[in-house]
Amino acid sequence: MSELASAKSTNEDHIQSVPVFGYELIREVLLHDLLGNEAPEILYWAGKRIARMYPLETAGQIAEFFINAGWGNLSIANESKHEIEMELSSQLITDRCKKNHNCTFQLEAGFIAQQIELQKEVICEAFEHPRKKTGKILITVKWDKKDPAE
């Protein structure tokens, strides 16, 4: 059995379901109440911090992390020399976008930016582009090869 398949099998054995209401209550109500207007910026940096705690080596591992964290399905939509576009989707994201037109995905954007930074060894920044009508989120990560990460 491959290492990736083994890890996935092990993760499936440990997955427990969490009620969507409880998850959304913490994410969309409590965090925004505690963090106020600074919530998107703080969540972006929190995503970067989480990525440093869980460094991943490939885009496939990032996608697997998203599934295991309950953050949705992540796929590469487009990649060029200086940027990568990733699409994030799930029924939970679609529902969140319908219920809250001000929802953000900065936690996920920060996480992706830091993972790509670790992989490419250059400073990266991510931008979210909600496609709220379709319930999908496009996250663009940009970098400059002349700006190495420390």
GROMACS .gro file of N, CA and C in nm:
model
  450
    1MET      N    1   0.086  -0.118   0.000
    1MET     CA    2   0.000   0.000   0.000
    1MET      C    3   0.090   0.123   0.000
    2SER      N    4   0.058   0.223  -0.083
    2SER     CA    5   0.140   0.343  -0.091
    2SER      C    6   0.129   0.423   0.039
    3GLU      N    7   0.228   0.510   0.060
    3GLU     CA    8   0.229   0.592   0.182
    3GLU      C    9   0.107   0.683   0.187
    4LEU      N   10   0.070   0.742   0.072
    4LEU     CA   11  -0.045   0.832   0.067
    4LEU      C   12  -0.174   0.756   0.094
    5ALA      N   13  -0.190   0.639   0.034
    5ALA     CA   14  -0.310   0.558   0.056
    5ALA      C   15  -0.318   0.513   0.201
    6SER      N   16  -0.205   0.477   0.259
    6SER     CA   17  -0.201   0.435   0.399
    6SER      C   18  -0.241   0.550   0.492
    7ALA      N   19  -0.188   0.670   0.463
    7ALA     CA   20  -0.222   0.787   0.544
    7ALA      C   21  -0.370   0.819   0.533
    8LYS      N   22  -0.425   0.809   0.412
    8LYS     CA   23  -0.566   0.836   0.391
    8LYS      C   24  -0.651   0.735   0.466
    9SER      N   25  -0.614   0.608   0.459
    9SER     CA   26  -0.686   0.503   0.530
    9SER      C   27  -0.683   0.528   0.680
   10THR      N   28  -0.567   0.566   0.732
   10THR     CA   29  -0.553   0.594   0.874
   10THR      C   30  -0.639   0.714   0.913
   11ASN      N   31  -0.640   0.819   0.830
   11ASN     CA   32  -0.721   0.936   0.860
   11ASN      C   33  -0.869   0.902   0.859
   12GLU      N   34  -0.913   0.817   0.766
   12GLU     CA   35  -1.054   0.780   0.760
   12GLU      C   36  -1.097   0.707   0.886
   13ASP      N   37  -1.006   0.631   0.945
   13ASP     CA   38  -1.037   0.559   1.068
   13ASP      C   39  -1.060   0.655   1.186
   14HIS      N   40  -1.005   0.776   1.178
   14HIS     CA   41  -1.013   0.870   1.289
   14HIS      C   42  -1.112   0.983   1.266
   15ILE      N   43  -1.180   0.983   1.152
   15ILE     CA   44  -1.275   1.089   1.123
   15ILE      C   45  -1.401   1.069   1.205
   16GLN      N   46  -1.441   1.174   1.274
   16GLN     CA   47  -1.566   1.174   1.348
   16GLN      C   48  -1.649   1.288   1.291
   17SER      N   49  -1.777   1.273   1.291
   17SER     CA   50  -1.859   1.379   1.235
   17SER      C   51  -1.886   1.485   1.342
   18VAL      N   52  -1.890   1.607   1.294
   18VAL     CA   53  -1.921   1.721   1.378
   18VAL      C   54  -2.044   1.786   1.317
   19PRO      N   55  -2.143   1.820   1.396
   19PRO     CA   56  -2.261   1.884   1.339
   19PRO      C   57  -2.223   2.014   1.268
   20VAL      N   58  -2.276   2.032   1.150
   20VAL     CA   59  -2.246   2.152   1.070
   20VAL      C   60  -2.284   2.277   1.149
   21PHE      N   61  -2.396   2.272   1.219
   21PHE     CA   62  -2.439   2.389   1.295
   21PHE      C   63  -2.332   2.432   1.396
   22GLY      N   64  -2.274   2.336   1.467
   22GLY     CA   65  -2.170   2.369   1.566
   22GLY      C   66  -2.046   2.428   1.501
   23TYR      N   67  -2.004   2.370   1.390
   23TYR     CA   68  -1.886   2.419   1.317
   23TYR      C   69  -1.911   2.563   1.268
   24GLU      N   70  -2.026   2.584   1.207
   24GLU     CA   71  -2.058   2.717   1.154
   24GLU      C   72  -2.079   2.818   1.266
   25LEU      N   73  -2.132   2.774   1.379
   25LEU     CA   74  -2.151   2.862   1.494
   25LEU      C   75  -2.018   2.918   1.541
   26ILE      N   76  -1.918   2.833   1.550
   26ILE     CA   77  -1.784   2.878   1.591
   26ILE      C   78  -1.721   2.964   1.484
   27ARG      N   79  -1.724   2.915   1.359
   27ARG     CA   80  -1.653   2.983   1.250
   27ARG      C   81  -1.718   3.116   1.210
   28GLU      N   82  -1.848   3.115   1.191
   28GLU     CA   83  -1.915   3.232   1.135
   28GLU      C   84  -1.973   3.328   1.239
   29VAL      N   85  -1.992   3.282   1.360
   29VAL     CA   86  -2.051   3.369   1.462
   29VAL      C   87  -1.947   3.404   1.568
   30LEU      N   88  -1.899   3.304   1.640
   30LEU     CA   89  -1.810   3.329   1.753
   30LEU      C   90  -1.679   3.397   1.712
   31LEU      N   91  -1.611   3.343   1.612
   31LEU     CA   92  -1.483   3.403   1.572
   31LEU      C   93  -1.499   3.547   1.527
   32HIS      N   94  -1.604   3.574   1.450
   32HIS     CA   95  -1.624   3.711   1.402
   32HIS      C   96  -1.665   3.804   1.516
   33ASP      N   97  -1.736   3.749   1.614
   33ASP     CA   98  -1.773   3.829   1.730
   33ASP      C   99  -1.649   3.862   1.813
   34LEU      N  100  -1.561   3.764   1.833
   34LEU     CA  101  -1.439   3.786   1.911
   34LEU      C  102  -1.338   3.876   1.839
   35LEU      N  103  -1.324   3.856   1.708
   35LEU     CA  104  -1.219   3.925   1.633
   35LEU      C  105  -1.266   4.056   1.571
   36GLY      N  106  -1.394   4.078   1.562
   36GLY     CA  107  -1.449   4.202   1.508
   36GLY      C  108  -1.411   4.224   1.362
   37ASN      N  109  -1.391   4.350   1.327
   37ASN     CA  110  -1.360   4.387   1.189
   37ASN      C  111  -1.225   4.333   1.142
   38GLU      N  112  -1.142   4.294   1.235
   38GLU     CA  113  -1.008   4.242   1.200
   38GLU      C  114  -1.012   4.093   1.168
   39ALA      N  115  -1.128   4.031   1.177
   39ALA     CA  116  -1.138   3.885   1.159
   39ALA      C  117  -1.072   3.834   1.031
   40PRO      N  118  -1.099   3.891   0.913
   40PRO     CA  119  -1.036   3.835   0.793
   40PRO      C  120  -0.883   3.838   0.798
   41GLU      N  121  -0.825   3.948   0.843
   41GLU     CA  122  -0.679   3.958   0.849
   41GLU      C  123  -0.621   3.861   0.951
   42ILE      N  124  -0.684   3.851   1.067
   42ILE     CA  125  -0.636   3.760   1.171
   42ILE      C  126  -0.648   3.615   1.125
   43LEU      N  127  -0.758   3.582   1.060
   43LEU     CA  128  -0.777   3.445   1.011
   43LEU      C  129  -0.676   3.411   0.902
   44TYR      N  130  -0.639   3.508   0.818
   44TYR     CA  131  -0.536   3.483   0.715
   44TYR      C  132  -0.405   3.444   0.783
   45TRP      N  133  -0.364   3.522   0.883
   45TRP     CA  134  -0.238   3.493   0.952
   45TRP      C  135  -0.248   3.366   1.036
   46ALA      N  136  -0.367   3.336   1.087
   46ALA     CA  137  -0.387   3.210   1.159
   46ALA      C  138  -0.371   3.092   1.063
   47GLY      N  139  -0.422   3.106   0.941
   47GLY     CA  140  -0.405   3.002   0.840
   47GLY      C  141  -0.258   2.978   0.809
   48LYS      N  142  -0.180   3.086   0.800
   48LYS     CA  143  -0.036   3.072   0.775
   48LYS      C  144   0.031   3.000   0.892
   49ARG      N  145  -0.010   3.032   1.012
   49ARG     CA  146   0.048   2.967   1.131
   49ARG      C  147   0.016   2.818   1.133
   50ILE      N  148  -0.107   2.783   1.103
   50ILE     CA  149  -0.145   2.642   1.099
   50ILE      C  150  -0.063   2.569   0.994
   51ALA      N  151  -0.040   2.632   0.879
   51ALA     CA  152   0.040   2.570   0.773
   51ALA      C  153   0.183   2.543   0.819
   52ARG      N  154   0.237   2.633   0.898
   52ARG     CA  155   0.374   2.610   0.948
   52ARG      C  156   0.377   2.494   1.047
   53MET      N  157   0.265   2.471   1.116
   53MET     CA  158   0.256   2.359   1.210
   53MET      C  159   0.238   2.226   1.137
   54TYR      N  160   0.181   2.231   1.017
   54TYR     CA  161   0.154   2.111   0.938
   54TYR      C  162   0.212   2.128   0.797
   55PRO      N  163   0.343   2.132   0.784
   55PRO     CA  164   0.403   2.151   0.650
   55PRO      C  165   0.374   2.032   0.559
   56LEU      N  166   0.337   2.063   0.436
   56LEU     CA  167   0.302   1.960   0.339
   56LEU      C  168   0.390   1.976   0.216
   57GLU      N  169   0.417   1.867   0.147
   57GLU     CA  170   0.514   1.869   0.039
   57GLU      C  171   0.454   1.883  -0.101
   58THR      N  172   0.325   1.854  -0.117
   58THR     CA  173   0.265   1.856  -0.250
   58THR      C  174   0.127   1.920  -0.247
   59ALA      N  175   0.080   1.959  -0.364
   59ALA     CA  176  -0.056   2.011  -0.376
   59ALA      C  177  -0.158   1.903  -0.338
   60GLY      N  178  -0.128   1.778  -0.370
   60GLY     CA  179  -0.216   1.668  -0.334
   60GLY      C  180  -0.231   1.655  -0.183
   61GLN      N  181  -0.122   1.675  -0.111
   61GLN     CA  182  -0.128   1.668   0.035
   61GLN      C  183  -0.208   1.787   0.091
   62ILE      N  184  -0.197   1.902   0.027
   62ILE     CA  185  -0.277   2.018   0.071
   62ILE      C  186  -0.425   1.986   0.053
   63ALA      N  187  -0.462   1.930  -0.062
   63ALA     CA  188  -0.601   1.893  -0.089
   63ALA      C  189  -0.651   1.791   0.013
   64GLU      N  190  -0.567   1.694   0.046
   64GLU     CA  191  -0.605   1.593   0.145
   64GLU      C  192  -0.624   1.657   0.283
   65PHE      N  193  -0.537   1.752   0.319
   65PHE     CA  194  -0.551   1.822   0.446
   65PHE      C  195  -0.686   1.894   0.451
   66PHE      N  196  -0.724   1.958   0.342
   66PHE     CA  197  -0.852   2.031   0.337
   66PHE      C  198  -0.969   1.937   0.362
   67ILE      N  199  -0.964   1.821   0.302
   67ILE     CA  200  -1.072   1.724   0.323
   67ILE      C  201  -1.074   1.679   0.469
   68ASN      N  202  -0.956   1.647   0.523
   68ASN     CA  203  -0.949   1.600   0.662
   68ASN      C  204  -0.991   1.708   0.762
   69ALA      N  205  -0.964   1.834   0.730
   69ALA     CA  206  -1.001   1.945   0.818
   69ALA      C  207  -1.148   1.986   0.801
   70GLY      N  208  -1.213   1.932   0.700
   70GLY     CA  209  -1.352   1.970   0.674
   70GLY      C  210  -1.364   2.104   0.605
   71TRP      N  211  -1.255   2.147   0.540
   71TRP     CA  212  -1.254   2.278   0.474
   71TRP      C  213  -1.307   2.273   0.332
   72GLY      N  214  -1.326   2.155   0.274
   72GLY     CA  215  -1.380   2.145   0.140
   72GLY      C  216  -1.286   2.073   0.045
   73ASN      N  217  -1.326   2.072  -0.080
   73ASN     CA  218  -1.250   2.007  -0.187
   73ASN      C  219  -1.166   2.113  -0.257
   74LEU      N  220  -1.038   2.088  -0.264
   74LEU     CA  221  -0.945   2.184  -0.322
   74LEU      C  222  -0.883   2.122  -0.447
   75SER      N  223  -0.884   2.198  -0.555
   75SER     CA  224  -0.823   2.150  -0.678
   75SER      C  225  -0.752   2.266  -0.748
   76ILE      N  226  -0.654   2.231  -0.831
   76ILE     CA  227  -0.582   2.332  -0.907
   76ILE      C  228  -0.664   2.365  -1.031
   77ALA      N  229  -0.696   2.493  -1.047
   77ALA     CA  230  -0.773   2.538  -1.162
   77ALA      C  231  -0.680   2.582  -1.275
   78ASN      N  232  -0.567   2.643  -1.237
   78ASN     CA  233  -0.473   2.696  -1.336
   78ASN      C  234  -0.340   2.721  -1.267
   79GLU      N  235  -0.232   2.704  -1.340
   79GLU     CA  236  -0.100   2.730  -1.284
   79GLU      C  237  -0.012   2.792  -1.391
   80SER      N  238   0.061   2.895  -1.353
   80SER     CA  239   0.155   2.959  -1.444
   80SER      C  240   0.289   2.977  -1.373
   81LYS      N  241   0.377   3.050  -1.435
   81LYS     CA  242   0.512   3.067  -1.383
   81LYS      C  243   0.517   3.137  -1.247
   82HIS      N  244   0.424   3.230  -1.224
   82HIS     CA  245   0.429   3.311  -1.102
   82HIS      C  246   0.302   3.306  -1.018
   83GLU      N  247   0.209   3.216  -1.052
   83GLU     CA  248   0.087   3.206  -0.971
   83GLU      C  249   0.018   3.073  -0.993
   84ILE      N  250  -0.065   3.042  -0.897
   84ILE     CA  251  -0.147   2.922  -0.906
   84ILE      C  252  -0.287   2.960  -0.860
   85GLU      N  253  -0.387   2.910  -0.931
   85GLU     CA  254  -0.526   2.932  -0.894
   85GLU      C  255  -0.583   2.800  -0.848
   86MET      N  256  -0.644   2.803  -0.730
   86MET     CA  257  -0.704   2.682  -0.674
   86MET      C  258  -0.851   2.710  -0.650
   87GLU      N  259  -0.931   2.606  -0.672
   87GLU     CA  260  -1.075   2.618  -0.651
   87GLU      C  261  -1.114   2.538  -0.529
   88LEU      N  262  -1.190   2.602  -0.443
   88LEU     CA  263  -1.237   2.540  -0.319
   88LEU      C  264  -1.388   2.527  -0.328
   89SER      N  265  -1.439   2.406  -0.301
   89SER     CA  266  -1.583   2.385  -0.310
   89SER      C  267  -1.628   2.277  -0.213
   90SER      N  268  -1.752   2.286  -0.175
   90SER     CA  269  -1.821   2.182  -0.096
   90SER      C  270  -1.964   2.229  -0.076
   91GLN      N  271  -2.048   2.140  -0.032
   91GLN     CA  272  -2.186   2.179  -0.003
   91GLN      C  273  -2.189   2.279   0.112
   92LEU      N  274  -2.101   2.261   0.210
   92LEU     CA  275  -2.094   2.353   0.323
   92LEU      C  276  -2.058   2.495   0.276
   93ILE      N  277  -1.964   2.505   0.184
   93ILE     CA  278  -1.923   2.636   0.131
   93ILE      C  279  -2.039   2.699   0.053
   94THR      N  280  -2.107   2.619  -0.029
   94THR     CA  281  -2.222   2.669  -0.104
   94THR      C  282  -2.327   2.723  -0.008
   95ASP      N  283  -2.357   2.647   0.096
   95ASP     CA  284  -2.457   2.690   0.195
   95ASP      C  285  -2.411   2.815   0.268
   96ARG      N  286  -2.284   2.821   0.305
   96ARG     CA  287  -2.229   2.937   0.376
   96ARG      C  288  -2.243   3.063   0.291
   97CYS      N  289  -2.211   3.051   0.164
   97CYS     CA  290  -2.220   3.166   0.073
   97CYS      C  291  -2.364   3.214   0.056
   98LYS      N  292  -2.459   3.122   0.057
   98LYS     CA  293  -2.600   3.160   0.043
   98LYS      C  294  -2.651   3.230   0.169
   99LYS      N  295  -2.606   3.183   0.285
   99LYS     CA  296  -2.655   3.237   0.412
   99LYS      C  297  -2.586   3.367   0.452
  100ASN      N  298  -2.460   3.383   0.414
  100ASN     CA  299  -2.382   3.498   0.459
  100ASN      C  300  -2.301   3.555   0.343
  101HIS      N  301  -2.350   3.663   0.286
  101HIS     CA  302  -2.282   3.722   0.170
  101HIS      C  303  -2.149   3.786   0.208
  102ASN      N  304  -2.122   3.801   0.337
  102ASN     CA  305  -1.996   3.859   0.383
  102ASN      C  306  -1.897   3.754   0.432
  103CYS      N  307  -1.926   3.627   0.409
  103CYS     CA  308  -1.834   3.522   0.457
  103CYS      C  309  -1.701   3.534   0.383
  104THR      N  310  -1.595   3.496   0.454
  104THR     CA  311  -1.462   3.500   0.394
  104THR      C  312  -1.396   3.363   0.409
  105PHE      N  313  -1.292   3.346   0.331
  105PHE     CA  314  -1.217   3.221   0.333
  105PHE      C  315  -1.068   3.254   0.349
  106GLN      N  316  -1.044   3.351   0.437
  106GLN     CA  317  -0.908   3.395   0.460
  106GLN      C  318  -0.824   3.293   0.536
  107LEU      N  319  -0.885   3.215   0.622
  107LEU     CA  320  -0.812   3.109   0.692
  107LEU      C  321  -0.753   3.013   0.590
  108GLU      N  322  -0.835   2.972   0.495
  108GLU     CA  323  -0.791   2.880   0.391
  108GLU      C  324  -0.687   2.945   0.299
  109ALA      N  325  -0.710   3.072   0.264
  109ALA     CA  326  -0.616   3.144   0.177
  109ALA      C  327  -0.479   3.156   0.243
  110GLY      N  328  -0.476   3.190   0.371
  110GLY     CA  329  -0.349   3.200   0.442
  110GLY      C  330  -0.278   3.067   0.450
  111PHE      N  331  -0.354   2.961   0.475
  111PHE     CA  332  -0.297   2.827   0.482
  111PHE      C  333  -0.233   2.789   0.349
  112ILE      N  334  -0.305   2.811   0.239
  112ILE     CA  335  -0.253   2.778   0.107
  112ILE      C  336  -0.130   2.862   0.075
  113ALA      N  337  -0.135   2.992   0.104
  113ALA     CA  338  -0.020   3.080   0.075
  113ALA      C  339   0.105   3.030   0.146
  114GLN      N  340   0.092   2.993   0.272
  114GLN     CA  341   0.209   2.947   0.347
  114GLN      C  342   0.258   2.812   0.296
  115GLN      N  343   0.168   2.723   0.260
  115GLN     CA  344   0.211   2.592   0.209
  115GLN      C  345   0.288   2.609   0.077
  116ILE      N  346   0.238   2.692  -0.012
  116ILE     CA  347   0.306   2.715  -0.140
  116ILE      C  348   0.440   2.783  -0.115
  117GLU      N  349   0.444   2.874  -0.018
  117GLU     CA  350   0.570   2.941   0.019
  117GLU      C  351   0.672   2.839   0.067
  118LEU      N  352   0.629   2.746   0.150
  118LEU     CA  353   0.719   2.643   0.200
  118LEU      C  354   0.768   2.553   0.086
  119GLN      N  355   0.680   2.523  -0.007
  119GLN     CA  356   0.715   2.434  -0.117
  119GLN      C  357   0.806   2.501  -0.221
  120LYS      N  358   0.778   2.626  -0.253
  120LYS     CA  359   0.853   2.695  -0.357
  120LYS      C  360   0.970   2.777  -0.303
  121GLU      N  361   0.973   2.795  -0.171
  121GLU     CA  362   1.079   2.870  -0.103
  121GLU      C  363   1.089   3.014  -0.149
  122VAL      N  364   0.973   3.074  -0.180
  122VAL     CA  365   0.962   3.216  -0.212
  122VAL      C  366   0.841   3.272  -0.137
  123ILE      N  367   0.843   3.402  -0.110
  123ILE     CA  368   0.733   3.466  -0.040
  123ILE      C  369   0.608   3.459  -0.128
  124CYS      N  370   0.497   3.415  -0.069
  124CYS     CA  371   0.371   3.402  -0.143
  124CYS      C  372   0.260   3.480  -0.073
  125GLU      N  373   0.165   3.524  -0.153
  125GLU     CA  374   0.048   3.591  -0.100
  125GLU      C  375  -0.073   3.535  -0.172
  126ALA      N  376  -0.182   3.514  -0.099
  126ALA     CA  377  -0.303   3.456  -0.157
  126ALA      C  378  -0.418   3.555  -0.151
  127PHE      N  379  -0.503   3.548  -0.252
  127PHE     CA  380  -0.621   3.634  -0.263
  127PHE      C  381  -0.741   3.545  -0.291
  128GLU      N  382  -0.849   3.569  -0.220
  128GLU     CA  383  -0.970   3.491  -0.245
  128GLU      C  384  -1.061   3.568  -0.341
  129HIS      N  385  -1.125   3.491  -0.428
  129HIS     CA  386  -1.220   3.547  -0.524
  129HIS      C  387  -1.347   3.463  -0.515
  130PRO      N  388  -1.438   3.503  -0.426
  130PRO     CA  389  -1.559   3.423  -0.408
  130PRO      C  390  -1.645   3.423  -0.535
  131ARG      N  391  -1.690   3.308  -0.572
  131ARG     CA  392  -1.787   3.292  -0.680
  131ARG      C  393  -1.916   3.248  -0.609
  132LYS      N  394  -1.973   3.341  -0.535
  132LYS     CA  395  -2.081   3.306  -0.442
  132LYS      C  396  -2.205   3.253  -0.511
  133LYS      N  397  -2.229   3.292  -0.636
  133LYS     CA  398  -2.345   3.238  -0.708
  133LYS      C  399  -2.329   3.089  -0.735
  134THR      N  400  -2.206   3.046  -0.759
  134THR     CA  401  -2.180   2.904  -0.784
  134THR      C  402  -2.142   2.830  -0.657
  135GLY      N  403  -2.117   2.905  -0.549
  135GLY     CA  404  -2.079   2.842  -0.423
  135GLY      C  405  -1.936   2.791  -0.423
  136LYS      N  406  -1.853   2.846  -0.509
  136LYS     CA  407  -1.713   2.805  -0.515
  136LYS      C  408  -1.624   2.926  -0.487
  137ILE      N  409  -1.507   2.897  -0.435
  137ILE     CA  410  -1.412   3.003  -0.401
  137ILE      C  411  -1.285   2.980  -0.482
  138LEU      N  412  -1.242   3.080  -0.554
  138LEU     CA  413  -1.116   3.074  -0.628
  138LEU      C  414  -1.012   3.144  -0.543
  139ILE      N  415  -0.902   3.076  -0.517
  139ILE     CA  416  -0.792   3.135  -0.439
  139ILE      C  417  -0.670   3.142  -0.529
  140THR      N  418  -0.619   3.263  -0.548
  140THR     CA  419  -0.502   3.286  -0.632
  140THR      C  420  -0.382   3.310  -0.543
  141VAL      N  421  -0.276   3.235  -0.564
  141VAL     CA  422  -0.151   3.254  -0.491
  141VAL      C  423  -0.049   3.308  -0.590
  142LYS      N  424   0.016   3.419  -0.552
  142LYS     CA  425   0.116   3.482  -0.638
  142LYS      C  426   0.250   3.486  -0.566
  143TRP      N  427   0.359   3.483  -0.645
  143TRP     CA  428   0.494   3.491  -0.590
  143TRP      C  429   0.587   3.551  -0.693
  144ASP      N  430   0.704   3.591  -0.643
  144ASP     CA  431   0.811   3.643  -0.728
  144ASP      C  432   0.935   3.563  -0.694
  145LYS      N  433   0.991   3.495  -0.793
  145LYS     CA  434   1.110   3.411  -0.770
  145LYS      C  435   1.227   3.491  -0.715
  146LYS      N  436   1.224   3.623  -0.729
  146LYS     CA  437   1.332   3.709  -0.680
  146LYS      C  438   1.314   3.743  -0.532
  147ASP      N  439   1.207   3.693  -0.470
  147ASP     CA  440   1.177   3.725  -0.331
  147ASP      C  441   1.180   3.596  -0.248
  148PRO      N  442   1.300   3.545  -0.217
  148PRO     CA  443   1.309   3.416  -0.147
  148PRO      C  444   1.256   3.423  -0.004
  149ALA      N  445   1.197   3.311   0.039
  149ALA     CA  446   1.153   3.299   0.178
  149ALA      C  447   1.276   3.276   0.265
  150GLU      N  448   1.267   3.320   0.387
  150GLU     CA  449   1.383   3.306   0.477
  150GLU      C  450   1.390   3.170   0.537
   0.00000   0.00000   0.00000
